[in-house]
JSON list of C-alpha atoms in Angstrom, two decimals:
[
{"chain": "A", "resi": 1, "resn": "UNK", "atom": "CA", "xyz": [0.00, 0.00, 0.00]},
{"chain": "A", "resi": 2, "resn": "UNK", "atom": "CA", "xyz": [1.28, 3.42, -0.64]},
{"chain": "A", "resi": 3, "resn": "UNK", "atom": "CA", "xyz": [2.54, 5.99, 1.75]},
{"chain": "A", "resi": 4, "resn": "UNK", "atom": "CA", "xyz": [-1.38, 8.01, 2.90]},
{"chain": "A", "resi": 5, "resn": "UNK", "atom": "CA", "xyz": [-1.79, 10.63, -0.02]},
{"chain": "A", "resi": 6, "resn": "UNK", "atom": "CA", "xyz": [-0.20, 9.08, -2.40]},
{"chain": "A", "resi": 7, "resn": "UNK", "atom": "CA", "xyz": [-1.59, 6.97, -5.45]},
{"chain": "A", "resi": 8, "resn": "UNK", "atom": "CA", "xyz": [-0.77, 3.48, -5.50]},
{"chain": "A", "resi": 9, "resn": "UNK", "atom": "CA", "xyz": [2.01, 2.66, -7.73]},
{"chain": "A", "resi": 10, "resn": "UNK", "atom": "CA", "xyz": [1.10, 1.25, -11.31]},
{"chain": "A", "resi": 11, "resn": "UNK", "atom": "CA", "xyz": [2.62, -2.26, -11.75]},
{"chain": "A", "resi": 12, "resn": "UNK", "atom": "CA", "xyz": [5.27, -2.91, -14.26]},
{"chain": "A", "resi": 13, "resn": "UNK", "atom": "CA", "xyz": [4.35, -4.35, -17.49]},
{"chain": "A", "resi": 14, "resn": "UNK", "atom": "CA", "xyz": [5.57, -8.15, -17.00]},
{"chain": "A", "resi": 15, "resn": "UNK", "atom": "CA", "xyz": [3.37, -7.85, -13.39]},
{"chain": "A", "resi": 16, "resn": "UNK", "atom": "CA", "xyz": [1.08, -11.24, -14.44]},
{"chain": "A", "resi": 17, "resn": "UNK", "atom": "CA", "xyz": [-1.43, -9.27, -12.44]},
{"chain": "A", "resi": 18, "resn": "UNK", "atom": "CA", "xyz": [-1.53, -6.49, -14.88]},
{"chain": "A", "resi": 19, "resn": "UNK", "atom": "CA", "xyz": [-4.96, -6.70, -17.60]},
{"chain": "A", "resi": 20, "resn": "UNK", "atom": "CA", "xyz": [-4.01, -6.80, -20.95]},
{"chain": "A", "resi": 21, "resn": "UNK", "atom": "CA", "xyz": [-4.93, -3.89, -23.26]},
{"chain": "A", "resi": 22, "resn": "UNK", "atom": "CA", "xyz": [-7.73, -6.01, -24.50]},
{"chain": "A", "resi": 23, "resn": "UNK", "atom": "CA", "xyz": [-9.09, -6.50, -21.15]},
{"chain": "A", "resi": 24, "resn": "UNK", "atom": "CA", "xyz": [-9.10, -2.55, -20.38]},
{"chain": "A", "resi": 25, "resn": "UNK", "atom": "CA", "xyz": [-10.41, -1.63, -23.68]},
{"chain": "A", "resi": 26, "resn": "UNK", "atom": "CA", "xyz": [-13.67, -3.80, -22.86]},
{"chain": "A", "resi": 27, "resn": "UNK", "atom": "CA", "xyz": [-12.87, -6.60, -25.20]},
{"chain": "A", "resi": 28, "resn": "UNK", "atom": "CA", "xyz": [-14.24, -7.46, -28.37]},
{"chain": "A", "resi": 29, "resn": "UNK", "atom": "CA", "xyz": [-17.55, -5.22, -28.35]},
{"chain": "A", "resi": 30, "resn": "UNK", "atom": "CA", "xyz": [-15.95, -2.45, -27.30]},
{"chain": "A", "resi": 31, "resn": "UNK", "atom": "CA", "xyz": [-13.07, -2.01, -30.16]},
{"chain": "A", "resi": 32, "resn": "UNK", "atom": "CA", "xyz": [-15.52, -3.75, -32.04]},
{"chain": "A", "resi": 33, "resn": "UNK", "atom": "CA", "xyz": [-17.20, -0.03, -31.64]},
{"chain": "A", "resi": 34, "resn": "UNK", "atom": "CA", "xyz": [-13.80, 1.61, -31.89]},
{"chain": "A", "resi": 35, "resn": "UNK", "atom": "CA", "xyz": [-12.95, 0.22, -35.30]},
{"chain": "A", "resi": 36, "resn": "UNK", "atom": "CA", "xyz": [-16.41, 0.63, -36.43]},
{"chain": "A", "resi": 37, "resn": "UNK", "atom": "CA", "xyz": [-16.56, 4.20, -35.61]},
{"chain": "A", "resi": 38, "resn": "UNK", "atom": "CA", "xyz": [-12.81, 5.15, -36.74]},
{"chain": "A", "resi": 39, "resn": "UNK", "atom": "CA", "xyz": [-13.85, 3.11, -40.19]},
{"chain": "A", "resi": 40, "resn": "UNK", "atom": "CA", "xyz": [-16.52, 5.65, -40.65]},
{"chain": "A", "resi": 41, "resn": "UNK", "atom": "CA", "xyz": [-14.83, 8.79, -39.97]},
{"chain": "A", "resi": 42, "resn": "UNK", "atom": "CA", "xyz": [-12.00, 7.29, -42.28]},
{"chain": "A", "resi": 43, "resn": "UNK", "atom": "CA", "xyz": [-14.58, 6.90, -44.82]},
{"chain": "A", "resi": 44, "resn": "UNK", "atom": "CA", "xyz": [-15.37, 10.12, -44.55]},
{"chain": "A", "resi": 45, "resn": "UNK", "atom": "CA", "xyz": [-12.49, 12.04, -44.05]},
{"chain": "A", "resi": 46, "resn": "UNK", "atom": "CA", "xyz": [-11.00, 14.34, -47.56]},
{"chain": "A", "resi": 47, "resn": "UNK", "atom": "CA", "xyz": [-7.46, 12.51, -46.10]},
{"chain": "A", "resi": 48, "resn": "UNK", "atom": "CA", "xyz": [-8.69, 9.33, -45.75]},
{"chain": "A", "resi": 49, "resn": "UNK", "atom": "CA", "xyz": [-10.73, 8.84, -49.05]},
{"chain": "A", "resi": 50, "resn": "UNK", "atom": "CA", "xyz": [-7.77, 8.12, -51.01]},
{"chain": "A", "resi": 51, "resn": "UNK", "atom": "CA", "xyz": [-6.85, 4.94, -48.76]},
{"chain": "A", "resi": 52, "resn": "UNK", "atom": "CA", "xyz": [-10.16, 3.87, -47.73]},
{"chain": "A", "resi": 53, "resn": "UNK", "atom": "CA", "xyz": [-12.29, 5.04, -50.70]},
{"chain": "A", "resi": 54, "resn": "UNK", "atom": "CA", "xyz": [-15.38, 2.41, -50.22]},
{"chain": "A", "resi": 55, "resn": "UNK", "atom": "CA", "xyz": [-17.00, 0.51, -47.35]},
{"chain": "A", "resi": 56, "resn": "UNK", "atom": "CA", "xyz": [-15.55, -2.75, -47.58]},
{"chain": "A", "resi": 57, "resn": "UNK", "atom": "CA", "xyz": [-17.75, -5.80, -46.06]},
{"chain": "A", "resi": 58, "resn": "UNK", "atom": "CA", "xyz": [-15.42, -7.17, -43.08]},
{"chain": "A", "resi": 59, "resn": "UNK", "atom": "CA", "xyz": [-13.17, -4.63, -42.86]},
{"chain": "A", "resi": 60, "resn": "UNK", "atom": "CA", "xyz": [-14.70, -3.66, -39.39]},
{"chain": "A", "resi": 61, "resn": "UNK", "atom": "CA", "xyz": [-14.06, -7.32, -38.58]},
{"chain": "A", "resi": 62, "resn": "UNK", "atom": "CA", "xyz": [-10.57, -7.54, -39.76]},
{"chain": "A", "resi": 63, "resn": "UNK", "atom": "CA", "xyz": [-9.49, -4.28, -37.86]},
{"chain": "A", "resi": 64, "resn": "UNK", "atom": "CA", "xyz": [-10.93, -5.45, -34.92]},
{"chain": "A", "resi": 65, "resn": "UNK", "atom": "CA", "xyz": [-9.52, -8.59, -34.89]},
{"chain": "A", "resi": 66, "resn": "UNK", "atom": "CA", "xyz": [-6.25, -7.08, -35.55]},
{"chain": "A", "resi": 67, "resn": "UNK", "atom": "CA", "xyz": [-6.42, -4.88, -32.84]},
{"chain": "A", "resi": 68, "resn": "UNK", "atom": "CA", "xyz": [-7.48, -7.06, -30.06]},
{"chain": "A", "resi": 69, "resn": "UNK", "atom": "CA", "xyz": [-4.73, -9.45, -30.80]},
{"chain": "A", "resi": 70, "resn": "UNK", "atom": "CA", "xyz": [-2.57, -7.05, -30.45]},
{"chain": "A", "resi": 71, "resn": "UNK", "atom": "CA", "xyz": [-3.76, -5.97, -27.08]},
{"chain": "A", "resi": 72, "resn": "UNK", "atom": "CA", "xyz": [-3.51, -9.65, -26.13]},
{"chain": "A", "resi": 73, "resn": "UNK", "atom": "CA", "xyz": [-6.70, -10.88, -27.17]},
{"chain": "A", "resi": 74, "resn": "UNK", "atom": "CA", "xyz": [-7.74, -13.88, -29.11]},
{"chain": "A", "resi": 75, "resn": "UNK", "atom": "CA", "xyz": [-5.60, -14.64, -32.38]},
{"chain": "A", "resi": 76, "resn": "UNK", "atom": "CA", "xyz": [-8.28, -14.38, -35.02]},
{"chain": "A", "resi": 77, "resn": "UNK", "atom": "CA", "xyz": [-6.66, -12.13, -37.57]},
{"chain": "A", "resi": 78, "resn": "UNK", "atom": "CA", "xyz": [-3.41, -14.56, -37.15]},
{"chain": "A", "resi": 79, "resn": "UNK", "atom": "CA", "xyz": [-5.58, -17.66, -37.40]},
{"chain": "A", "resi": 80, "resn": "UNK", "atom": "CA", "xyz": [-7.92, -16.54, -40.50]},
{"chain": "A", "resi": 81, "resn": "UNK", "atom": "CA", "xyz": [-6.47, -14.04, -42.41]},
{"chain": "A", "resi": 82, "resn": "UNK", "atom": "CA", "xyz": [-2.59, -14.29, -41.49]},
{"chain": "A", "resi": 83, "resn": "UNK", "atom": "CA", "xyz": [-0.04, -11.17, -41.09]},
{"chain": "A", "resi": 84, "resn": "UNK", "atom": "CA", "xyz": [0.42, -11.89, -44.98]},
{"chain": "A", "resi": 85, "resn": "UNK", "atom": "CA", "xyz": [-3.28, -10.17, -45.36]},
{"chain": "A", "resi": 86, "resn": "UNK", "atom": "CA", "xyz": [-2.17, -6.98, -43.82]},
{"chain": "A", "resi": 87, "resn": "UNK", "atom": "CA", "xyz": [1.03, -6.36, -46.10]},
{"chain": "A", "resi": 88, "resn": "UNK", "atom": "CA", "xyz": [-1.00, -7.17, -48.75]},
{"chain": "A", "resi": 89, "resn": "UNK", "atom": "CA", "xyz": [-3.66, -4.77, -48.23]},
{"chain": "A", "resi": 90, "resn": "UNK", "atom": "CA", "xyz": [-1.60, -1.97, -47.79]},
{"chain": "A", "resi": 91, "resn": "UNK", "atom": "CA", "xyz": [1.04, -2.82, -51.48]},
{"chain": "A", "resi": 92, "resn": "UNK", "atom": "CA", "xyz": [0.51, 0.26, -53.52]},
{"chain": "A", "resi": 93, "resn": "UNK", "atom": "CA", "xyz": [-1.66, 2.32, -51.53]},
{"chain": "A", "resi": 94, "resn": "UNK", "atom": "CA", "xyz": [1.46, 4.99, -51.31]},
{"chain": "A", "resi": 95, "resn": "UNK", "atom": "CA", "xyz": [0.35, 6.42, -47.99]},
{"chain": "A", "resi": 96, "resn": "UNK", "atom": "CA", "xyz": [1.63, 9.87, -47.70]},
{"chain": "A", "resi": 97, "resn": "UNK", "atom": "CA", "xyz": [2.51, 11.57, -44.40]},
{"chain": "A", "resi": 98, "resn": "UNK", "atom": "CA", "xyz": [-0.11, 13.69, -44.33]},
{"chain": "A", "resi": 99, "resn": "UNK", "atom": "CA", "xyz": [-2.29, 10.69, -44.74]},
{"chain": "A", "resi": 100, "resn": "UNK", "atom": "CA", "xyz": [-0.49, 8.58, -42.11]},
{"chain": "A", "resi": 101, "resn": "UNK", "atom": "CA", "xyz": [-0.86, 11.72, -39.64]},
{"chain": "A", "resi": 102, "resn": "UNK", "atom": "CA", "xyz": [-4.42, 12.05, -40.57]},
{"chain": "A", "resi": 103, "resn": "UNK", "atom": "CA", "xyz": [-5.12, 8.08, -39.79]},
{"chain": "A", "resi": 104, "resn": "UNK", "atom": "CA", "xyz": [-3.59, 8.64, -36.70]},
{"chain": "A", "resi": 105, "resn": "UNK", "atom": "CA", "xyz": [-5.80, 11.41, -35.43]},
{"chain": "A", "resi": 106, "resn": "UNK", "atom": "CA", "xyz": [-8.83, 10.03, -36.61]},
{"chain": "A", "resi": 107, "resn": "UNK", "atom": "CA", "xyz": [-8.42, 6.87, -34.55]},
{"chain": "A", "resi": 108, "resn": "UNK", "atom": "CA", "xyz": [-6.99, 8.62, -30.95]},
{"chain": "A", "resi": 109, "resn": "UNK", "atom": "CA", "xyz": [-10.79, 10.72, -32.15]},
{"chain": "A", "resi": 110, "resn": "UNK", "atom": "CA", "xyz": [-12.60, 7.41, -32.50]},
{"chain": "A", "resi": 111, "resn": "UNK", "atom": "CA", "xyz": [-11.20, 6.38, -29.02]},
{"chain": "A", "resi": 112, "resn": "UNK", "atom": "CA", "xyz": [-13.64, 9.25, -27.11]},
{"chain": "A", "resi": 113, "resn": "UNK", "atom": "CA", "xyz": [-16.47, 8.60, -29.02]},
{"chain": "A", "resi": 114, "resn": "UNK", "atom": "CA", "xyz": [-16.32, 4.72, -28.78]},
{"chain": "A", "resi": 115, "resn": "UNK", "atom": "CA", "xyz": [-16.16, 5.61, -25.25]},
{"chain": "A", "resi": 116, "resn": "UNK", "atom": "CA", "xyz": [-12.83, 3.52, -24.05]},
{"chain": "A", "resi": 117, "resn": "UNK", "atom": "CA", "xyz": [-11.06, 3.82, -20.87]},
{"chain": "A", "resi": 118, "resn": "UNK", "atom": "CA", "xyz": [-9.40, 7.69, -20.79]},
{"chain": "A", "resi": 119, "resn": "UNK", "atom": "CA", "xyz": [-6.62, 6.94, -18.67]},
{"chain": "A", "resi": 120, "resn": "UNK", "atom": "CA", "xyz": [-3.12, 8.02, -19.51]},
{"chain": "A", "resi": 121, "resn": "UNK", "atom": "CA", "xyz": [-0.93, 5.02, -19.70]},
{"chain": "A", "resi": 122, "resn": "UNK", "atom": "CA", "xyz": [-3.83, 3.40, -22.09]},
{"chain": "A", "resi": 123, "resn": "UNK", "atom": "CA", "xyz": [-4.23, 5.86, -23.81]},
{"chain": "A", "resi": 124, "resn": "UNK", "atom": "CA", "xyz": [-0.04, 6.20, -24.13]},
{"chain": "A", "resi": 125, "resn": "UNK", "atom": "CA", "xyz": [-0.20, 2.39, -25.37]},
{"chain": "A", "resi": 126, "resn": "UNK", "atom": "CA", "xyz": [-3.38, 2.74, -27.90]},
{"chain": "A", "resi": 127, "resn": "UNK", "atom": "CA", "xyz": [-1.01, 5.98, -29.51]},
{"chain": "A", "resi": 128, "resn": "UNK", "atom": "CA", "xyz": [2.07, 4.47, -29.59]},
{"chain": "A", "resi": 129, "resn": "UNK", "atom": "CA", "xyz": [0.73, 1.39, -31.08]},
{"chain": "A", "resi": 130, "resn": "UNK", "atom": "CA", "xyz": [-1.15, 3.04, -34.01]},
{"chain": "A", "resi": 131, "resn": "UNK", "atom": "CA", "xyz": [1.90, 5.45, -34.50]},
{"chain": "A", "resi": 132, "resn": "UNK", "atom": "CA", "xyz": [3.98, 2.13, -35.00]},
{"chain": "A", "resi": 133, "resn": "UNK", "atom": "CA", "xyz": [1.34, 0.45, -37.28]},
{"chain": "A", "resi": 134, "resn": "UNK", "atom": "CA", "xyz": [0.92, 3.39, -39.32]},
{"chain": "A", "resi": 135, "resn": "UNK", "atom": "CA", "xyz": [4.48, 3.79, -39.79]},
{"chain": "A", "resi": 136, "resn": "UNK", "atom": "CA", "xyz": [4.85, -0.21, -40.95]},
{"chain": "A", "resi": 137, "resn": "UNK", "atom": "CA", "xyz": [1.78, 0.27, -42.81]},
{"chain": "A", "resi": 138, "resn": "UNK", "atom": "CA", "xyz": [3.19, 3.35, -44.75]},
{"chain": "A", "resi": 139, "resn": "UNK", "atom": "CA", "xyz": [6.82, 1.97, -45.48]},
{"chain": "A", "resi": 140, "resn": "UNK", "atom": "CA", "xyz": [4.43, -1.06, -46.87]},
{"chain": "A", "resi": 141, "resn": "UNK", "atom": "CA", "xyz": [2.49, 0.65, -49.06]},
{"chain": "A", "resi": 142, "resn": "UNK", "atom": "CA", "xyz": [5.30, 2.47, -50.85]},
{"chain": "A", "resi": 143, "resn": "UNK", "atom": "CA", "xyz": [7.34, -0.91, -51.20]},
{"chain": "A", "resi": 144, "resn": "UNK", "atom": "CA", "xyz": [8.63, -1.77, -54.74]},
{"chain": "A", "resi": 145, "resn": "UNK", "atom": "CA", "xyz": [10.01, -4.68, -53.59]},
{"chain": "A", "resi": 146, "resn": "UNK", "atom": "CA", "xyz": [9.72, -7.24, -51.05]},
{"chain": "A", "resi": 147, "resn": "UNK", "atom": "CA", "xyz": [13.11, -5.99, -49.70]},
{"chain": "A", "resi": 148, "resn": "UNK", "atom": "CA", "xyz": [11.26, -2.61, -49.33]},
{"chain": "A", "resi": 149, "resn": "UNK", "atom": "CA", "xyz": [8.95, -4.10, -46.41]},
{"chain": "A", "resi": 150, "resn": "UNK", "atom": "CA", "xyz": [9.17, -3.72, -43.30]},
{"chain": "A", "resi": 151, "resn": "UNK", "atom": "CA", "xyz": [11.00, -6.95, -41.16]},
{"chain": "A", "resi": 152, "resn": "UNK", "atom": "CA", "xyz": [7.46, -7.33, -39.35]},
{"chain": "A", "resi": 153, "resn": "UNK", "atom": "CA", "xyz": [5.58, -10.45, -40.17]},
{"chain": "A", "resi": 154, "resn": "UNK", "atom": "CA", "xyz": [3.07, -11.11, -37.18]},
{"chain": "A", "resi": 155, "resn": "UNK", "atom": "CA", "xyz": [0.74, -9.01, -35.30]},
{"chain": "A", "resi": 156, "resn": "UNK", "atom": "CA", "xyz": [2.77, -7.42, -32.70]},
{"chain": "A", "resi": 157, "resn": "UNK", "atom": "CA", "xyz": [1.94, -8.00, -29.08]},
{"chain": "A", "resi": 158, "resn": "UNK", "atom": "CA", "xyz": [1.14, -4.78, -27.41]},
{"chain": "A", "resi": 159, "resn": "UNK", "atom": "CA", "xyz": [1.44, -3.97, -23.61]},
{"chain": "A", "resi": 160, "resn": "UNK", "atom": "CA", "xyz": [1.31, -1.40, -21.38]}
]
């Protein structure tokens, strides 16, 4: 227990204790609702329209089961799409900065209206693993070559 006045002091990330990211966010329904709302706005969005310029079927699905198995929830995306799917996807899209920063605010947006937890350190971990993933996914979609790709070839595990 901490010293009376102070706040109890957060556990480090290996702490087994510790909820995943998946956990906090609320699980599946709730970045179910994240992803759904963020693929809207992205719809939307002048930025956006180049890289998302229609409403495809299970893309909802696809980004949610992305991001929950990155937040250490189930493997879905992994077990029915494979990280193959995601490099794919992204192959000639030529995402531009401006685009990439623009994907990036939308979603930290989509996080307050999806109504996930506000707290710092997850909100610290949702930004610095969409700044990542935007950053692979860019670098992907201006490869020319296979060489050109970036080394990542799984869904990357994302903690606190």
């Amino acid at each position: 227990m901490a010293p009376q006045g102070l706040a109890e002091p957060v556990p480090p990330p290996h702490d087994e204790s510790v909820t995943s990211l998946y956990e906090h966010a609320g699980g599946d329904d709730a970045l179910h609702r994240l992803e759904e709302i963020f693929y809207a706005k992205a719809l939307a969005d002048p930025v956006l329209r180049e890289v998302f310029p229609r409403r495809e079927p299970h893309h909802v699905d696809h980004l949610t089961w992305f991001t929950a198995e990155s937040f250490g929830g189930p493997d879905r995306f992994t077990q029915e799409l494979g990280f193959a799917h995601i490099i794919n996807v992204h192959r000639g899209l030529r995402i531009t900065d401006e685009q990439r920063d623009r994907f990036v605010q939308v979603y930290l947006e989509s996080l307050d209206e999806a109504d996930l937890p506000d707290d710092e350190l997850f909100r610290t971990a949702v930004r610095s693993h969409v700044e990542f993933g935007s950053r692979v996914a860019q670098q992907n979609s201006l490869a020319e070559t296979d060489q050109e790709l970036h080394p990542l070839r799984e869904v990357p595990h994302w903690d606190w």
